[in-house]
Amino acid sequence: MSSPIDIAIVGATGTVGTALVEILEERDFPIGQLHLLARAASAGKSISFRGRNLRVRTVEAFDFAQVRLVFFAASEAVTCQYAPQARAAGCALIDLSGGLPLQQAPRVVAEVNSQVLQGLAAPFQLTSPASPAIALALVLAPLRPLMHWQRLSVTACLPVSSLGREGVAELARQTSELLNGRPVEPRLFDRQIAFNLLGRVGAIDAVGHARLERRLAEELRQVLALPELKVAASCVMAPVFFGDSLSLVVQAVQAIDLPAVQAVLEQAPGVELIEPDDCPTVVGDALGQDVAYVGRLRGGMDDARELNLWIASDNVRKGSALNAVQLAELLIKQGL
Amino acid sequence: MSSPIDIAIVGATGTVGTALVEILEERDFPIGQLHLLARAASAGKSISFRGRNLRVRTVEAFDFAQVRLVFFAASEAVTCQYAPQARAAGCALIDLSGGLPLQQAPRVVAEVNSQVLQGLAAPFQLTSPASPAIALALVLAPLRPLMHWQRLSVTACLPVSSLGREGVAELARQTSELLNGRPVEPRLFDRQIAFNLLGRVGAIDAVGHARLERRLAEELRQVLALPELKVAASCVMAPVFFGDSLSLVVQAVQAIDLPAVQAVLEQAPGVELIEPDDCPTVVGDALGQDVAYVGRLRGGMDDARELNLWIASDNVRKGSALNAVQLAELLIKQGL
Ligand SMILES: NC(=O)c1ccc[n+]([C@@H]2O[C@H](COP(=O)([O-])OP(=O)(O)OC[C@H]3O[C@@H](n4cnc5c(N)ncnc54)[C@H](OP(=O)(O)O)[C@@H]3O)[C@@H](O)[C@H]2O)c1
Ligand SMILES: NC(=O)c1ccc[n+]([C@@H]2O[C@H](COP(=O)([O-])OP(=O)(O)OC[C@H]3O[C@@H](n4cnc5c(N)ncnc54)[C@H](OP(=O)(O)O)[C@@H]3O)[C@@H](O)[C@H]2O)c1
């Protein structure tokens, strides 16, 4: 359909970068040249794409004028360091790190607020939100016409892979040490993560909120176009390798029409609603899937204006790489 | 101080029963004869108590007239089956299973609502609440004078030991199968629990609430003596062996005075408050301790009437056996 475009992925060797390469291949994305970029340590490795082995190169030496679109899938700092070069070279830019301000690179969930793109002019800059924000937005957006919200309270249990490869390696190491009867010295986390839950993810600010909790609230407000929405968010690190598990309480102004909520979620794009007597989990349901799974849909125990539900979603796929590729597809339609 | 009394523990070989025996020994409880009861399968085993090995006997054959106090630490069904015999024999009764109605056996947390005992006459019947309800009550009770609550929202991440020995064995089995590269067939749970989170614990009712979620709300209302308190509760099963981890949002009617909350929690009995930049966890902090650990105390991100916090508490110790023994100590003072 559209003429192939040349693309670079910064952080191509990571958890998210690897998924990006896979999804670009799966979805037959119209790519000319694909440039895989990482640190010098990974330069020379090769990654398979459409039957060819592509060499990883260092981002330092890369000339962004060679490509029209860049995915930033390394850290926030790396995004901030190289985004100016990419912009100067006229590239469109899709950030997965959250390193760019909301005003500069709006948060977009493909199924929810793609209309944002209409207001943008080249060079395009978009951000794929944090994975729990994507899952929440997919579930909440279709409910907006049904109710007026007072507030959301979410407890987001995140997998170690939300910290990338090192998180995965650390949980595996600790678990196997413990099962072999050896004491565990935590490295990546300040406490044991195996068979434990950490009530804090990342640094917290002067009033006690984690950066990710703030980001979640801000991104939800932007994606749902509800700037006044009140959000209570708690992020927890769980001894789970992959997949976000979210416990959500929605408080509405009026009594909630549960059958209507159910009917809307059954039709909602990017969402799979599970019967109320079952409950989806990340392992066995959500992992590897392109939708967020919703279960345990129920009212309040003592309040007709309350809605409770549970979401299981693949943090690497739907929660980052897939949404980023969907954003790229939208940019192409927009004439990237 | 008081004359020794004869005691029976129904379910003495279980997770909670074993902890009961330990704590009775640690606290120098004034015991005459201690009778350890379980199923026929465990009869003949022996358990050490104050340097002697006590034989486990079957509950079926037991004559409750031999004792003055019975701890029920088997299932709800076992409590319902044998409580009438114990009552008929004039025993005082402390239930840890939740099998008896609230009206018959009031829920008591020693530090919180021991005044309930004043209104009771022999034969005494008390219930030690579900472990997350105990931890929540310890933290919330001292805050009552500071604020008027609109509602609580709690996500309770429970360990597999909240299902007893079988839960512990199942998580250990699944984890080691997976680390050895073998596929896992879930047995006790309907899905893999290793490296996964289950958004449903136990059976749910016709409108989608788990029995334990209802119990939590009801017990909190009774223990805090706030019959109108609105509670949203979600119980989650986590791949953790021991310890409850609770994420709590409190909504008050007026703006919250955080320094006052902090000052009160620093003094509160049964509670250990951790500095805001740290966060307590079950492994490494709460396990084996007699207090509930509180951390991440903070206001709302966008609402001055909101309070957020995290609790880590030992489900077997403070969350059941210790509180039950404290209740027995109170009964003795009451002239059991
Ligand atoms: N994991 C998730 O669930 C998730 C979800 C949404 C968004 N994100 C975001 O996506 C980004 C990547 O996360 P990840 O989970 O894929 O992390 P990861 O597995 O640790 O991978 C990090 C990637 O960044 C590269 N990198 C690190 N420092 C670099 C530098 N100075 N210059 C160039 N490349 C550098 C690494 O290359 P080397 O191989 O050379 O080290 C690697 O490719 C993060 O910003 C993260 O917050 C992650
Ligand atoms: N684990 C927790 O975190 C926790 C916290 C608060 C309250 N509770 C409650 O405490 C109770 C015990 O839990 P647990 O975790 O200790 O369970 P557990 O480890 O599975 O132990 C169960 C105990 O009950 C006994 N039992 C089972 N069926 C019996 C029967 N028909 N007659 C007599 N005894 C019988 C078992 O004896 P055998 O050895 O003969 O099988 C064993 O001693 C439950 O009601 C639970 O809900 C548990």
PDB file of C-alpha atoms and ligand atoms in Angstrom, chain A residues 10-17 37-42 45 59 73-76 78 81-82 96-97 129-131 161-166 215 315-316 319-320, ligand 1:
ATOM      1  CA  VAL A  10      17.284   2.685  19.476  1.00  0.00           C
ATOM      2  CA  GLY A  11      17.523  -0.077  22.090  1.00  0.00           C
ATOM      3  CA  ALA A  12      16.871  -2.857  19.581  1.00  0.00           C
ATOM      4  CA  THR A  13      18.540  -5.527  21.724  1.00  0.00           C
ATOM      5  CA  GLY A  14      16.352  -4.970  24.796  1.00  0.00           C
ATOM      6  CA  THR A  15      13.106  -6.514  25.970  1.00  0.00           C
ATOM      7  CA  VAL A  16      10.966  -3.964  24.190  1.00  0.00           C
ATOM      8  CA  GLY A  17      13.282  -3.540  21.186  1.00  0.00           C
ATOM      9  CA  LEU A  37      20.911   0.448  17.380  1.00  0.00           C
ATOM     10  CA  ALA A  38      22.256  -0.158  20.867  1.00  0.00           C
ATOM     11  CA  ARG A  39      25.370   0.461  22.944  1.00  0.00           C
ATOM     12  CA  ALA A  40      28.832  -0.406  21.801  1.00  0.00           C
ATOM     13  CA  ALA A  41      28.635  -3.547  23.977  1.00  0.00           C
ATOM     14  CA  SER A  42      25.972  -5.019  21.684  1.00  0.00           C
ATOM     15  CA  LYS A  45      25.339  -8.908  17.424  1.00  0.00           C
ATOM     16  CA  VAL A  59      23.695   4.640  18.264  1.00  0.00           C
ATOM     17  CA  ALA A  73      13.221   1.921  23.188  1.00  0.00           C
ATOM     18  CA  ALA A  74      16.185   2.485  25.486  1.00  0.00           C
ATOM     19  CA  SER A  75      16.127   4.579  28.668  1.00  0.00           C
ATOM     20  CA  GLU A  76      14.635   8.046  29.163  1.00  0.00           C
ATOM     21  CA  VAL A  78      18.993   7.898  25.881  1.00  0.00           C
ATOM     22  CA  GLN A  81      20.213  12.482  24.369  1.00  0.00           C
ATOM     23  CA  TYR A  82      19.394  11.429  20.793  1.00  0.00           C
ATOM     24  CA  LEU A  96       8.616   4.225  24.452  1.00  0.00           C
ATOM     25  CA  SER A  97      10.677   5.483  27.371  1.00  0.00           C
ATOM     26  CA  PRO A 129       2.412   5.504  27.392  1.00  0.00           C
ATOM     27  CA  ALA A 130       3.627   3.351  30.273  1.00  0.00           C
ATOM     28  CA  SER A 131       2.216  -0.165  29.909  1.00  0.00           C
ATOM     29  CA  SER A 161      10.489  -7.274  33.035  1.00  0.00           C
ATOM     30  CA  SER A 162       9.162  -3.743  33.405  1.00  0.00           C
ATOM     31  CA  LEU A 163      12.768  -3.057  34.443  1.00  0.00           C
ATOM     32  CA  GLY A 164      14.025  -4.803  31.320  1.00  0.00           C
ATOM     33  CA  ARG A 165      16.434  -7.711  30.932  1.00  0.00           C
ATOM     34  CA  GLU A 166      18.130  -7.087  34.255  1.00  0.00           C
ATOM     35  CA  ARG A 215       3.308   9.213  35.057  1.00  0.00           C
ATOM     36  CA  ASN A 315       3.522  -5.283  29.339  1.00  0.00           C
ATOM     37  CA  VAL A 316       5.968  -5.831  26.506  1.00  0.00           C
ATOM     38  CA  GLY A 319       1.823  -2.483  26.762  1.00  0.00           C
ATOM     39  CA  SER A 320       4.647  -1.154  24.612  1.00  0.00           C
TER      40      SER A 320
HETATM   41  N1  LIG C   1       9.831  -3.601  29.735  1.00  0.00           N
HETATM   42  C1  LIG C   1       8.643  -3.046  29.739  1.00  0.00           C
HETATM   43  O1  LIG C   1       7.674  -3.598  30.218  1.00  0.00           O
HETATM   44  C2  LIG C   1       8.451  -1.692  29.162  1.00  0.00           C
HETATM   45  C3  LIG C   1       7.164  -1.299  28.805  1.00  0.00           C
HETATM   46  C4  LIG C   1       6.985  -0.033  28.268  1.00  0.00           C
HETATM   47  C5  LIG C   1       8.075   0.800  28.104  1.00  0.00           C
HETATM   48  N2  LIG C   1       9.313   0.390  28.485  1.00  0.00           N
HETATM   49  C6  LIG C   1      10.443   1.299  28.284  1.00  0.00           C
HETATM   50  O2  LIG C   1      11.161   0.839  27.165  1.00  0.00           O
HETATM   51  C7  LIG C   1      12.535   1.150  27.345  1.00  0.00           C
HETATM   52  C8  LIG C   1      13.373  -0.113  27.164  1.00  0.00           C
HETATM   53  O3  LIG C   1      13.016  -1.028  28.169  1.00  0.00           O
HETATM   54  P1  LIG C   1      13.462  -2.550  28.099  1.00  0.00           P
HETATM   55  O4  LIG C   1      12.572  -3.233  29.056  1.00  0.00           O
HETATM   56  O5  LIG C   1      13.509  -3.029  26.691  1.00  0.00           O
HETATM   57  O6  LIG C   1      14.952  -2.462  28.711  1.00  0.00           O
HETATM   58  P2  LIG C   1      16.161  -3.504  28.515  1.00  0.00           P
HETATM   59  O7  LIG C   1      15.644  -4.867  28.306  1.00  0.00           O
HETATM   60  O8  LIG C   1      17.050  -3.256  29.663  1.00  0.00           O
HETATM   61  O9  LIG C   1      16.867  -3.007  27.187  1.00  0.00           O
HETATM   62  C9  LIG C   1      17.511  -1.749  27.147  1.00  0.00           C
HETATM   63  C10 LIG C   1      17.884  -1.430  25.725  1.00  0.00           C
HETATM   64  O10 LIG C   1      18.426  -0.111  25.682  1.00  0.00           O
HETATM   65  C11 LIG C   1      19.729  -0.163  25.136  1.00  0.00           C
HETATM   66  N3  LIG C   1      20.577   0.869  25.725  1.00  0.00           N
HETATM   67  C12 LIG C   1      20.888   1.047  27.039  1.00  0.00           C
HETATM   68  N4  LIG C   1      21.710   2.099  27.190  1.00  0.00           N
HETATM   69  C13 LIG C   1      21.933   2.589  25.943  1.00  0.00           C
HETATM   70  C14 LIG C   1      22.708   3.669  25.448  1.00  0.00           C
HETATM   71  N5  LIG C   1      23.414   4.457  26.246  1.00  0.00           N
HETATM   72  N6  LIG C   1      22.689   3.885  24.121  1.00  0.00           N
HETATM   73  C15 LIG C   1      21.973   3.101  23.293  1.00  0.00           C
HETATM   74  N7  LIG C   1      21.238   2.048  23.698  1.00  0.00           N
HETATM   75  C16 LIG C   1      21.211   1.818  25.020  1.00  0.00           C
HETATM   76  C17 LIG C   1      20.238  -1.549  25.435  1.00  0.00           C
HETATM   77  O11 LIG C   1      21.277  -1.881  24.553  1.00  0.00           O
HETATM   78  P3  LIG C   1      22.499  -2.883  24.950  1.00  0.00           P
HETATM   79  O12 LIG C   1      22.079  -4.256  24.511  1.00  0.00           O
HETATM   80  O13 LIG C   1      23.650  -2.376  24.183  1.00  0.00           O
HETATM   81  O14 LIG C   1      22.687  -2.779  26.452  1.00  0.00           O
HETATM   82  C18 LIG C   1      18.975  -2.344  25.175  1.00  0.00           C
HETATM   83  O15 LIG C   1      18.769  -2.505  23.810  1.00  0.00           O
HETATM   84  C19 LIG C   1      12.655   1.764  28.736  1.00  0.00           C
HETATM   85  O16 LIG C   1      12.639   3.168  28.618  1.00  0.00           O
HETATM   86  C20 LIG C   1      11.418   1.307  29.427  1.00  0.00           C
HETATM   87  O17 LIG C   1      11.012   2.191  30.444  1.00  0.00           O
HETATM   88  C21 LIG C   1       9.523  -0.856  28.979  1.00  0.00           C
END
